[in-house]
N, CA, C and O atoms as a printed pandas DataFrame, in Angstrom:
     atom_number atom_name residue_name chain_id  residue_number  x_coord  y_coord  z_coord
0              1         N          MET        A               1   44.505   40.437   98.086
1              2        CA          MET        A               1   44.325   41.809   97.783
2              3         C          MET        A               1   44.476   42.641   99.005
3              4         O          MET        A               1   43.940   42.279  100.052
4              5         N          ASP        A               2   45.155   43.706   98.937
5              6        CA          ASP        A               2   45.253   44.694  100.240
6              7         C          ASP        A               2   43.968   45.538  100.164
7              8         O          ASP        A               2   43.176   45.523   99.221
8              9         N          SER        A               3   43.859   46.336  101.377
9             10        CA          SER        A               3   42.707   47.044  101.512
10            11         C          SER        A               3   42.564   48.055  100.604
11            12         O          SER        A               3   41.419   48.379  100.289
12            13         N          ASN        A               4   43.734   48.756  100.001
13            14        CA          ASN        A               4   43.629   49.859   99.055
14            15         C          ASN        A               4   43.070   49.162   97.688
15            16         O          ASN        A               4   42.250   49.775   97.005
16            17         N          GLY        A               5   43.483   48.006   97.345
17            18        CA          GLY        A               5   42.869   47.392   96.153
18            19         C          GLY        A               5   41.412   47.042   96.309
19            20         O          GLY        A               5   40.568   47.289   95.447
20            21         N          LYS        A               6   41.172   46.458   97.448
21            22        CA          LYS        A               6   39.814   46.289   97.696
22            23         C          LYS        A               6   38.717   47.454   97.714
23            24         O          LYS        A               6   37.541   47.310   97.377
24            25         N          ARG        A               7   39.285   48.577   98.148
25            26        CA          ARG        A               7   38.491   49.871   98.158
26            27         C          ARG        A               7   38.463   50.309   96.754
27            28         O          ARG        A               7   37.402   50.796   96.363
28            29         N          TYR        A               8   39.437   50.222   95.934
29            30        CA          TYR        A               8   39.510   50.575   94.441
30            31         C          TYR        A               8   38.421   49.793   93.752
31            32         O          TYR        A               8   37.529   50.353   93.114
32            33         N          LEU        A               9   38.518   48.428   93.902
33            34        CA          LEU        A               9   37.720   47.488   93.168
34            35         C          LEU        A               9   36.202   47.952   93.537
35            36         O          LEU        A               9   35.413   48.111   92.606
36            37         N          LYS        A              10   35.823   48.150   94.744
37            38        CA          LYS        A              10   34.507   48.481   95.091
38            39         C          LYS        A              10   34.045   49.881   94.534
39            40         O          LYS        A              10   32.928   50.034   94.040
40            41         N          ASP        A              11   34.903   50.816   94.635
41            42        CA          ASP        A              11   34.624   52.199   94.136
42            43         C          ASP        A              11   34.401   52.159   92.644
43            44         O          ASP        A              11   33.432   52.690   92.101
44            45         N          PHE        A              12   35.435   51.442   91.956
45            46        CA          PHE        A              12   35.546   51.365   90.462
46            47         C          PHE        A              12   34.308   50.519   89.941
47            48         O          PHE        A              12   33.692   50.877   88.937
48            49         N          LEU        A              13   34.011   49.528   90.567
49            50        CA          LEU        A              13   32.938   48.635   90.060
50            51         C          LEU        A              13   31.556   49.491   90.263
51            52         O          LEU        A              13   30.689   49.428   89.391
52            53         N          GLY        A              14   31.394   50.192   91.291
53            54        CA          GLY        A              14   30.092   50.884   91.496
54            55         C          GLY        A              14   30.110   51.959   90.510
55            56         O          GLY        A              14   29.050   52.208   89.934
56            57         N          ALA        A              15   31.155   52.633   90.228
57            58        CA          ALA        A              15   31.148   53.688   89.231
58            59         C          ALA        A              15   30.790   53.039   87.806
59            60         O          ALA        A              15   30.020   53.624   87.044
60            61         N          MET        A              16   31.349   51.869   87.491
61            62        CA          MET        A              16   30.970   51.257   86.121
62            63         C          MET        A              16   29.622   50.789   86.241
63            64         O          MET        A              16   28.942   50.879   85.219
64            65         N          ALA        A              17   29.082   50.304   87.277
65            66        CA          ALA        A              17   27.610   49.928   87.213
66            67         C          ALA        A              17   26.742   51.124   87.061
67            68         O          ALA        A              17   25.688   51.020   86.434
68            69         N          ALA        A              18   27.131   52.325   87.625
69            70        CA          ALA        A              18   26.313   53.565   87.328
70            71         C          ALA        A              18   26.464   53.982   85.891
71            72         O          ALA        A              18   25.541   54.552   85.310
72            73         N          TYR        A              19   27.699   53.687   85.259
73            74        CA          TYR        A              19   28.087   54.228   84.026
74            75         C          TYR        A              19   27.185   53.313   82.959
75            76         O          TYR        A              19   26.675   53.812   81.956
76            77         N          THR        A              20   27.070   51.999   83.290
77            78        CA          THR        A              20   26.250   51.108   82.540
78            79         C          THR        A              20   24.903   51.408   82.507
79            80         O          THR        A              20   24.233   51.159   81.505
80            81         N          LEU        A              21   24.401   51.955   83.570
81            82        CA          LEU        A              21   22.901   52.422   83.648
82            83         C          LEU        A              21   22.783   53.792   82.938
83            84         O          LEU        A              21   21.828   54.001   82.189
84            85         N          THR        A              22   23.720   54.714   83.155
85            86        CA          THR        A              22   23.503   56.025   82.645
86            87         C          THR        A              22   23.584   56.144   81.129
87            88         O          THR        A              22   22.823   56.880   80.501
88            89         N          VAL        A              23   24.494   55.427   80.582
89            90        CA          VAL        A              23   24.779   55.559   79.094
90            91         C          VAL        A              23   23.454   55.276   78.260
91            92         O          VAL        A              23   23.013   56.113   77.471
92            93         N          PRO        A              24   22.859   54.071   78.477
93            94        CA          PRO        A              24   21.657   53.897   77.644
94            95         C          PRO        A              24   20.530   54.872   78.056
95            96         O          PRO        A              24   19.814   55.355   77.180
96            97         N          LEU        A              25   20.348   55.177   79.362
97            98        CA          LEU        A              25   19.339   56.154   79.814
98            99         C          LEU        A              25   19.636   57.674   79.182
99           100         O          LEU        A              25   18.770   58.421   78.726
100          101         N          SER        A              26   20.871   57.913   79.253
101          102        CA          SER        A              26   21.306   59.305   78.432
102          103         C          SER        A              26   20.795   59.252   77.081
103          104         O          SER        A              26   20.004   60.088   76.644
104          105         N          ILE        A              27   21.253   58.252   76.403
105          106        CA          ILE        A              27   20.906   58.056   74.935
106          107         C          ILE        A              27   19.424   58.061   74.585
107          108         O          ILE        A              27   18.984   58.647   73.597
108          109         N          ARG        A              28   18.656   57.356   75.475
109          110        CA          ARG        A              28   17.276   57.308   75.329
110          111         C          ARG        A              28   16.605   58.760   75.555
111          112         O          ARG        A              28   15.767   59.278   74.817
112          113         N          LEU        A              29   17.087   59.235   76.589
113          114        CA          LEU        A              29   16.451   60.617   76.961
114          115         C          LEU        A              29   16.823   61.773   75.927
115          116         O          LEU        A              29   16.083   62.739   75.738
116          117         N          LEU        A              30   17.970   61.594   75.314
117          118        CA          LEU        A              30   18.460   62.495   74.423
118          119         C          LEU        A              30   17.768   62.680   73.178
119          120         O          LEU        A              30   17.884   63.711   72.516
120          121         N          ARG        A              31   16.984   61.615   72.814
121          122        CA          ARG        A              31   16.215   61.683   71.574
122          123         C          ARG        A              31   15.292   62.798   71.536
123          124         O          ARG        A              31   14.418   62.881   72.399
124          125         N          GLY        A              32   15.411   63.741   70.539
125          126        CA          GLY        A              32   14.494   64.820   70.392
126          127         C          GLY        A              32   14.983   66.012   70.996
127          128         O          GLY        A              32   14.365   67.070   70.872
128          129         N          HIS        A              33   16.135   65.916   71.694
129          130        CA          HIS        A              33   16.714   67.070   72.478
130          131         C          HIS        A              33   17.985   67.365   72.024
131          132         O          HIS        A              33   18.699   67.982   72.814
132          133         N          GLU        A              34   18.509   67.033   70.784
133          134        CA          GLU        A              34   19.787   67.351   70.213
134          135         C          GLU        A              34   19.971   68.875   69.978
135          136         O          GLU        A              34   19.091   69.602   69.517
136          137         N          HIS        A              35   21.155   69.258   70.331
137          138        CA          HIS        A              35   21.421   70.678   70.092
138          139         C          HIS        A              35   20.705   71.668   70.853
139          140         O          HIS        A              35   20.545   72.823   70.457
140          141         N          THR        A              36   20.229   71.168   72.066
141          142        CA          THR        A              36   19.605   72.059   73.120
142          143         C          THR        A              36   20.347   72.085   74.371
143          144         O          THR        A              36   21.214   71.234   74.574
144          145         N          ALA        A              37   20.076   73.017   75.256
145          146        CA          ALA        A              37   20.751   72.865   76.499
146          147         C          ALA        A              37   20.397   71.709   77.363
147          148         O          ALA        A              37   21.272   71.272   78.110
148          149         N          LEU        A              38   19.119   71.113   77.350
149          150        CA          LEU        A              38   18.741   69.967   77.915
150          151         C          LEU        A              38   19.530   68.841   77.353
151          152         O          LEU        A              38   20.056   68.033   78.118
152          153         N          GLY        A              39   19.648   68.733   76.020
153          154        CA          GLY        A              39   20.358   67.704   75.321
154          155         C          GLY        A              39   21.729   67.647   75.774
155          156         O          GLY        A              39   22.221   66.548   76.028
156          157         N          TYR        A              40   22.414   68.732   75.907
157          158        CA          TYR        A              40   23.763   68.771   76.365
158          159         C          TYR        A              40   23.891   68.288   77.833
159          160         O          TYR        A              40   24.853   67.593   78.158
160          161         N          ALA        A              41   22.950   68.640   78.711
161          162        CA          ALA        A              41   22.929   68.105   80.032
162          163         C          ALA        A              41   22.760   66.548   80.072
163          164         O          ALA        A              41   23.443   65.801   80.773
164          165         N          LEU        A              42   21.796   66.174   79.258
165          166        CA          LEU        A              42   21.632   64.659   79.229
166          167         C          LEU        A              42   22.612   63.908   78.785
167          168         O          LEU        A              42   22.771   62.782   79.259
168          169         N          ALA        A              43   23.462   64.419   77.769
169          170        CA          ALA        A              43   24.604   63.764   77.175
170          171         C          ALA        A              43   25.690   63.876   78.224
171          172         O          ALA        A              43   26.614   63.070   78.111
172          173         N          PHE        A              44   25.731   64.687   79.165
173          174        CA          PHE        A              44   26.703   64.646   80.188
174          175         C          PHE        A              44   26.550   63.746   81.412
175          176         O          PHE        A              44   27.389   63.562   82.294
176          177         N          LEU        A              45   25.390   63.243   81.316
177          178        CA          LEU        A              45   25.075   62.348   82.415
178          179         C          LEU        A              45   26.070   61.114   82.666
179          180         O          LEU        A              45   26.391   60.786   83.809
180          181         N          ALA        A              46   26.494   60.513   81.623
181          182        CA          ALA        A              46   27.483   59.423   81.594
182          183         C          ALA        A              46   28.845   59.793   82.043
183          184         O          ALA        A              46   29.677   58.982   82.450
184          185         N          ILE        A              47   29.031   61.168   81.934
185          186        CA          ILE        A              47   30.347   61.683   82.409
186          187         C          ILE        A              47   30.555   61.509   83.936
187          188         O          ILE        A              47   31.651   61.216   84.414
188          189         N          ILE        A              48   29.397   61.716   84.698
189          190        CA          ILE        A              48   29.427   61.767   86.176
190          191         C          ILE        A              48   30.065   60.430   86.692
191          192         O          ILE        A              48   31.086   60.488   87.377
192          193         N          PRO        A              49   29.483   59.221   86.377
193          194        CA          PRO        A              49   30.060   58.042   87.012
194          195         C          PRO        A              49   31.612   57.821   86.483
195          196         O          PRO        A              49   32.477   57.282   87.173
196          197         N          SER        A              50   31.810   58.298   85.217
197          198        CA          SER        A              50   33.264   58.239   84.568
198          199         C          SER        A              50   34.245   59.044   85.615
199          200         O          SER        A              50   35.333   58.636   86.021
200          201         N          ALA        A              51   33.681   60.135   85.913
201          202        CA          ALA        A              51   34.671   60.983   86.865
202          203         C          ALA        A              51   34.761   60.216   88.171
203          204         O          ALA        A              51   35.867   60.197   88.712
204          205         N          PHE        A              52   33.718   59.559   88.773
205          206        CA          PHE        A              52   33.915   58.792   89.822
206          207         C          PHE        A              52   34.849   57.713   89.768
207          208         O          PHE        A              52   35.539   57.437   90.749
208          209         N          ALA        A              53   34.932   56.970   88.498
209          210        CA          ALA        A              53   35.896   55.941   88.309
210          211         C          ALA        A              53   37.259   56.503   88.325
211          212         O          ALA        A              53   38.146   55.934   88.962
212          213         N          LEU        A              54   37.489   57.630   87.634
213          214        CA          LEU        A              54   38.819   58.336   87.736
214          215         C          LEU        A              54   39.166   58.717   89.090
215          216         O          LEU        A              54   40.318   58.564   89.496
216          217         N          TRP        A              55   38.317   59.166   89.763
217          218        CA          TRP        A              55   38.600   59.566   91.274
218          219         C          TRP        A              55   38.969   58.204   91.988
219          220         O          TRP        A              55   39.962   58.166   92.714
220          221         N          ALA        A              56   38.243   57.173   91.807
221          222        CA          ALA        A              56   38.630   55.846   92.561
222          223         C          ALA        A              56   40.116   55.496   92.124
223          224         O          ALA        A              56   40.925   55.054   92.941
224          225         N          PHE        A              57   40.425   55.712   90.819
225          226        CA          PHE        A              57   41.811   55.252   90.513
226          227         C          PHE        A              57   42.912   56.258   91.213
227          228         O          PHE        A              57   43.971   55.851   91.692
228          229         N          LEU        A              58   42.545   57.466   91.199
229          230        CA          LEU        A              58   43.464   58.517   91.910
230          231         C          LEU        A              58   43.607   58.137   93.368
231          232         O          LEU        A              58   44.698   58.273   93.923
232          233         N          ARG        A              59   42.544   57.665   94.017
233          234        CA          ARG        A              59   42.655   57.278   95.376
234          235         C          ARG        A              59   43.552   55.953   95.522
235          236         O          ARG        A              59   44.354   55.784   96.440
236          237         N          TYR        A              60   43.330   55.135   94.598
237          238        CA          TYR        A              60   44.130   53.881   94.516
238          239         C          TYR        A              60   45.572   54.111   94.314
239          240         O          TYR        A              60   46.426   53.473   94.930
240          241         N          PHE        A              61   45.857   55.104   93.375
241          242        CA          PHE        A              61   47.241   55.342   93.023
242          243         C          PHE        A              61   47.946   56.079   94.285
243          244         O          PHE        A              61   49.139   55.855   94.491
244          245         N          GLN        A              62   47.246   56.927   95.102
245          246        CA          GLN        A              62   47.808   57.465   96.265
246          247         C          GLN        A              62   48.138   56.486   97.268
247          248         O          GLN        A              62   49.016   56.701   98.104
248          249         N          GLY        A              63   47.409   55.321   97.215
249          250        CA          GLY        A              63   47.726   54.285   98.366
250          251         C          GLY        A              63   48.794   53.231   97.946
251          252         O          GLY        A              63   48.988   52.271   98.693
252          253         N          LEU        A              64   49.511   53.366   96.762
253          254        CA          LEU        A              64   50.432   52.544   96.307
254          255         C          LEU        A              64   51.860   52.890   96.944
255          256         O          LEU        A              64   52.199   54.032   97.251
256          257         N          ASP        A              65   52.630   51.773   97.096
257          258        CA          ASP        A              65   54.012   52.031   97.482
258          259         C          ASP        A              65   54.761   52.563   96.252
259          260         O          ASP        A              65   54.233   52.692   95.147
260          261         N          GLU        A              66   56.083   52.872   96.548
261          262        CA          GLU        A              66   56.871   53.679   95.577
262          263         C          GLU        A              66   57.123   52.830   94.314
263          264         O          GLU        A              66   57.150   53.412   93.230
264          265         N          LEU        A              67   57.305   51.527   94.375
265          266        CA          LEU        A              67   57.601   50.693   93.264
266          267         C          LEU        A              67   56.215   50.619   92.317
267          268         O          LEU        A              67   56.270   50.712   91.091
268          269         N          GLN        A              68   55.096   50.456   92.986
269          270        CA          GLN        A              68   53.790   50.267   92.316
270          271         C          GLN        A              68   53.531   51.573   91.676
271          272         O          GLN        A              68   53.066   51.571   90.537
272          273         N          ARG        A              69   53.790   52.741   92.307
273          274        CA          ARG        A              69   53.634   54.001   91.669
274          275         C          ARG        A              69   54.415   54.204   90.444
275          276         O          ARG        A              69   53.943   54.698   89.419
276          277         N          ARG        A              70   55.647   53.799   90.586
277          278        CA          ARG        A              70   56.577   53.865   89.426
278          279         C          ARG        A              70   56.155   53.140   88.245
279          280         O          ARG        A              70   56.224   53.652   87.128
280          281         N          ILE        A              71   55.651   51.779   88.480
281          282        CA          ILE        A              71   55.093   51.050   87.477
282          283         C          ILE        A              71   53.898   51.715   86.843
283          284         O          ILE        A              71   53.783   51.743   85.618
284          285         N          GLN        A              72   52.978   52.267   87.677
285          286        CA          GLN        A              72   51.784   52.876   87.074
286          287         C          GLN        A              72   52.089   54.229   86.359
287          288         O          GLN        A              72   51.354   54.614   85.450
288          289         N          PHE        A              73   53.134   54.926   86.753
289          290        CA          PHE        A              73   53.534   56.128   86.039
290          291         C          PHE        A              73   54.182   55.756   84.719
291          292         O          PHE        A              73   53.932   56.398   83.699
292          293         N          GLU        A              74   55.006   54.730   84.732
293          294        CA          GLU        A              74   55.579   54.336   83.467
294          295         C          GLU        A              74   54.460   53.850   82.366
295          296         O          GLU        A              74   54.513   54.127   81.167
296          297         N          ALA        A              75   53.478   53.101   82.979
297          298        CA          ALA        A              75   52.388   52.746   82.152
298          299         C          ALA        A              75   51.577   53.773   81.632
299          300         O          ALA        A              75   51.188   53.691   80.467
300          301         N          VAL        A              76   51.263   54.752   82.362
301          302        CA          VAL        A              76   50.485   55.891   81.925
302          303         C          VAL        A              76   51.332   56.692   80.871
303          304         O          VAL        A              76   50.794   57.187   79.881
304          305         N          ALA        A              77   52.693   56.803   81.126
305          306        CA          ALA        A              77   53.528   57.426   80.151
306          307         C          ALA        A              77   53.456   56.698   78.804
307          308         O          ALA        A              77   53.278   57.330   77.762
308          309         N          PHE        A              78   53.599   55.328   78.831
309          310        CA          PHE        A              78   53.546   54.606   77.527
310          311         C          PHE        A              78   52.211   54.761   76.970
311          312         O          PHE        A              78   52.130   54.951   75.757
312          313         N          SER        A              79   51.077   54.706   77.721
313          314        CA          SER        A              79   49.770   54.946   77.162
314          315         C          SER        A              79   49.647   56.291   76.577
315          316         O          SER        A              79   49.148   56.373   75.455
316          317         N          PHE        A              80   50.053   57.408   77.215
317          318        CA          PHE        A              80   50.037   58.642   76.600
318          319         C          PHE        A              80   50.738   58.885   75.267
319          320         O          PHE        A              80   50.211   59.483   74.329
320          321         N          LEU        A              81   51.987   58.365   75.259
321          322        CA          LEU        A              81   52.817   58.486   74.039
322          323         C          LEU        A              81   52.329   57.646   73.029
323          324         O          LEU        A              81   52.218   58.054   71.873
324          325         N          GLY        A              82   52.018   56.471   73.378
325          326        CA          GLY        A              82   51.405   55.584   72.271
326          327         C          GLY        A              82   50.117   56.056   71.730
327          328         O          GLY        A              82   49.849   55.870   70.543
328          329         N          THR        A              83   49.281   56.674   72.552
329          330        CA          THR        A              83   48.069   57.232   71.965
330          331         C          THR        A              83   48.413   58.435   71.185
331          332         O          THR        A              83   47.718   58.660   70.194
332          333         N          CYS        A              84   49.306   59.186   71.454
333          334        CA          CYS        A              84   49.680   60.329   70.722
334          335         C          CYS        A              84   50.096   59.795   69.305
335          336         O          CYS        A              84   49.562   60.229   68.284
336          337         N          LEU        A              85   51.122   58.787   69.290
337          338        CA          LEU        A              85   51.603   58.343   68.120
338          339         C          LEU        A              85   50.591   57.774   67.275
339          340         O          LEU        A              85   50.611   58.061   66.078
340          341         N          ILE        A              86   49.639   56.946   67.770
341          342        CA          ILE        A              86   48.551   56.339   66.964
342          343         C          ILE        A              86   47.477   57.383   66.345
343          344         O          ILE        A              86   46.967   57.301   65.228
344          345         N          THR        A              87   47.269   58.292   67.232
345          346        CA          THR        A              87   46.294   59.266   66.659
346          347         C          THR        A              87   46.880   60.240   65.728
347          348         O          THR        A              87   46.184   60.678   64.811
348          349         N          LEU        A              88   48.112   60.623   65.882
349          350        CA          LEU        A              88   48.696   61.469   64.951
350          351         C          LEU        A              88   48.999   60.614   63.629
351          352         O          LEU        A              88   48.931   61.206   62.552
352          353         N          THR        A              89   49.272   59.491   63.651
353          354        CA          THR        A              89   49.473   58.700   62.508
354          355         C          THR        A              89   48.126   58.523   61.742
355          356         O          THR        A              89   48.093   58.564   60.512
356          357         N          TRP        A              90   47.127   58.346   62.432
357          358        CA          TRP        A              90   45.883   58.127   61.872
358          359         C          TRP        A              90   45.449   59.497   61.289
359          360         O          TRP        A              90   44.961   59.540   60.159
360          361         N          ALA        A              91   45.605   60.539   61.982
361          362        CA          ALA        A              91   45.188   61.953   61.369
362          363         C          ALA        A              91   46.003   62.167   60.059
363          364         O          ALA        A              91   45.418   62.662   59.096
364          365         N          PHE        A              92   47.230   61.848   59.970
365          366        CA          PHE        A              92   47.906   61.975   58.702
366          367         C          PHE        A              92   47.360   61.003   57.698
367          368         O          PHE        A              92   47.244   61.385   56.534
368          369         N          GLN        A              93   47.026   59.827   58.022
369          370        CA          GLN        A              93   46.593   58.876   57.023
370          371         C          GLN        A              93   45.275   59.206   56.622
371          372         O          GLN        A              93   44.921   58.715   55.551
372          373         N          GLN        A              94   44.415   59.965   57.262
373          374        CA          GLN        A              94   43.165   60.317   56.845
374          375         C          GLN        A              94   43.268   61.194   55.518
375          376         O          GLN        A              94   42.310   61.277   54.749
376          377         N          ASN        A              95   44.389   61.795   55.307
377          378        CA          ASN        A              95   44.703   62.554   54.063
378          379         C          ASN        A              95   44.769   61.515   53.005
379          380         O          ASN        A              95   44.419   61.842   51.871
380          381         N          ALA        A              96   45.158   60.352   53.223
381          382        CA          ALA        A              96   45.337   59.258   52.232
382          383         C          ALA        A              96   44.080   58.474   51.968
383          384         O          ALA        A              96   44.051   57.634   51.069
384          385         N          GLY        A              97   43.012   58.738   52.755
385          386        CA          GLY        A              97   41.779   58.117   52.600
386          387         C          GLY        A              97   41.258   57.235   53.750
387          388         O          GLY        A              97   40.173   56.665   53.632
388          389         N          LEU        A              98   41.995   57.115   54.839
389          390        CA          LEU        A              98   41.444   56.339   55.948
390          391         C          LEU        A              98   40.172   57.165   56.475
391          392         O          LEU        A              98   40.030   58.372   56.276
392          393         N          PRO        A              99   39.376   56.451   57.091
393          394        CA          PRO        A              99   38.130   57.145   57.784
394          395         C          PRO        A              99   38.521   58.170   58.845
395          396         O          PRO        A              99   39.669   58.204   59.288
396          397         N          ARG        A             100   37.626   58.951   59.225
397          398        CA          ARG        A             100   37.936   59.859   60.421
398          399         C          ARG        A             100   38.013   59.034   61.595
399          400         O          ARG        A             100   37.365   57.992   61.696
400          401         N          PHE        A             101   38.822   59.487   62.529
401          402        CA          PHE        A             101   38.967   58.851   63.861
402          403         C          PHE        A             101   37.933   59.462   64.741
403          404         O          PHE        A             101   37.944   60.675   64.950
404          405         N          ASP        A             102   36.976   58.616   65.306
405          406        CA          ASP        A             102   36.007   59.038   66.232
406          407         C          ASP        A             102   36.583   59.147   67.615
407          408         O          ASP        A             102   36.999   58.182   68.256
408          409         N          VAL        A             103   36.575   60.492   68.061
409          410        CA          VAL        A             103   37.331   60.754   69.328
410          411         C          VAL        A             103   36.697   59.947   70.494
411          412         O          VAL        A             103   37.358   59.937   71.532
412          413         N          SER        A             104   35.617   59.324   70.490
413          414        CA          SER        A             104   35.078   58.483   71.479
414          415         C          SER        A             104   35.963   57.168   71.730
415          416         O          SER        A             104   35.807   56.481   72.739
416          417         N          TRP        A             105   36.855   56.888   70.785
417          418        CA          TRP        A             105   37.820   55.723   70.859
418          419         C          TRP        A             105   39.026   56.133   71.634
419          420         O          TRP        A             105   39.786   55.254   72.040
420          421         N          GLY        A             106   39.270   57.406   71.876
421          422        CA          GLY        A             106   40.408   57.900   72.530
422          423         C          GLY        A             106   40.652   57.210   74.022
423          424         O          GLY        A             106   41.685   56.635   74.367
424          425         N          ALA        A             107   39.616   57.377   74.720
425          426        CA          ALA        A             107   39.703   56.819   76.097
426          427         C          ALA        A             107   39.988   55.280   76.196
427          428         O          ALA        A             107   40.780   54.794   77.004
428          429         N          PRO        A             108   39.278   54.592   75.317
429          430        CA          PRO        A             108   39.431   53.114   75.394
430          431         C          PRO        A             108   40.875   52.769   74.833
431          432         O          PRO        A             108   41.486   51.784   75.248
432          433         N          LEU        A             109   41.426   53.677   73.812
433          434        CA          LEU        A             109   42.820   53.403   73.331
434          435         C          LEU        A             109   43.733   53.583   74.484
435          436         O          LEU        A             109   44.590   52.737   74.740
436          437         N          LEU        A             110   43.560   54.762   75.254
437          438        CA          LEU        A             110   44.479   55.116   76.399
438          439         C          LEU        A             110   44.521   53.946   77.501
439          440         O          LEU        A             110   45.563   53.630   78.076
440          441         N          ILE        A             111   43.323   53.359   77.726
441          442        CA          ILE        A             111   43.095   52.408   78.764
442          443         C          ILE        A             111   43.684   51.032   78.165
443          444         O          ILE        A             111   44.213   50.249   78.954
444          445         N          PHE        A             112   43.618   50.757   76.984
445          446        CA          PHE        A             112   44.046   49.465   76.355
446          447         C          PHE        A             112   45.648   49.547   76.535
447          448         O          PHE        A             112   46.262   48.648   77.111
448          449         N          LEU        A             113   46.265   50.663   76.013
449          450        CA          LEU        A             113   47.759   50.867   76.025
450          451         C          LEU        A             113   48.186   50.970   77.554
451          452         O          LEU        A             113   49.278   50.514   77.892
452          453         N          TRP        A             114   47.490   51.456   78.315
453          454        CA          TRP        A             114   47.858   51.532   79.798
454          455         C          TRP        A             114   48.073   50.112   80.263
455          456         O          TRP        A             114   49.107   49.772   80.837
456          457         N          GLY        A             115   46.993   49.223   79.982
457          458        CA          GLY        A             115   47.153   47.868   80.364
458          459         C          GLY        A             115   48.506   47.192   79.804
459          460         O          GLY        A             115   49.185   46.510   80.572
460          461         N          ILE        A             116   48.836   47.354   78.664
461          462        CA          ILE        A             116   50.074   46.925   78.041
462          463         C          ILE        A             116   51.226   47.608   78.701
463          464         O          ILE        A             116   52.226   46.923   78.918
464          465         N          GLY        A             117   51.222   48.802   79.033
465          466        CA          GLY        A             117   52.190   49.484   79.655
466          467         C          GLY        A             117   52.394   48.905   81.020
467          468         O          GLY        A             117   53.558   48.738   81.386
468          469         N          VAL        A             118   51.498   48.606   81.751
469          470        CA          VAL        A             118   51.578   47.957   83.125
470          471         C          VAL        A             118   52.365   46.557   82.961
471          472         O          VAL        A             118   53.150   46.176   83.829
472          473         N          GLY        A             119   52.143   45.931   81.970
473          474        CA          GLY        A             119   52.618   44.558   81.759
474          475         C          GLY        A             119   54.219   44.755   81.429
475          476         O          GLY        A             119   55.114   44.075   81.931
476          477         N          ILE        A             120   54.387   45.753   80.544
477          478        CA          ILE        A             120   55.852   45.935   80.220
478          479         C          ILE        A             120   56.665   46.468   81.425
479          480         O          ILE        A             120   57.782   45.996   81.639
480          481         N          ALA        A             121   56.136   47.457   82.240
481          482        CA          ALA        A             121   56.719   48.103   83.262
482          483         C          ALA        A             121   56.940   46.918   84.464
483          484         O          ALA        A             121   57.898   46.962   85.236
484          485         N          LYS        A             122   56.067   46.022   84.495
485          486        CA          LYS        A             122   56.221   45.068   85.735
486          487         C          LYS        A             122   57.299   44.134   85.327
487          488         O          LYS        A             122   58.154   43.676   86.085
488          489         N          ARG        A             123   57.179   43.893   84.056
489          490        CA          ARG        A             123   58.462   43.007   83.633
490          491         C          ARG        A             123   59.835   43.440   83.757
491          492         O          ARG        A             123   60.809   42.713   83.947
492          493         N          SER        A             124   59.815   44.775   83.623
493          494        CA          SER        A             124   61.186   45.388   83.740
494          495         C          SER        A             124   61.618   45.529   85.186
495          496         O          SER        A             124   62.749   45.947   85.432
496          497         N          TYR        A             125   60.767   45.198   86.164
497          498        CA          TYR        A             125   61.103   45.330   87.605
498          499         C          TYR        A             125   61.232   43.846   88.199
499          500         O          TYR        A             125   61.415   43.719   89.410
500          501         N          GLN        A             126   61.144   42.759   87.393
501          502        CA          GLN        A             126   61.168   41.476   87.942
502          503         C          GLN        A             126   62.623   40.975   88.036
503          504         O          GLN        A             126   62.863   39.858   88.495
């Protein structure tokens, strides 16, 4: 693994460790403070390490060579378009009786499809 990858791994894992700690803490502290300014601030706690994880990826992306950037770009495009298609399909299917789509599943869906997109893009450049 090159230095860019090592830095990304260190930064990303640190952000995820903080996320793992802040989510249960935020949920616990939020009890009794729903629909208040303090409640909204407490609910925001887990977003801070998430932002650091995104920042780590952006730094990683900037350190990639042209081919790796193209692969990542194609993967993100696949993820974006796939998420659009799935969520729109689900939205229309709700009219037929499917349960409501919880927006908190949007980010995991994007990340999952991004992983698939990386695999597809890498295969096309072999």
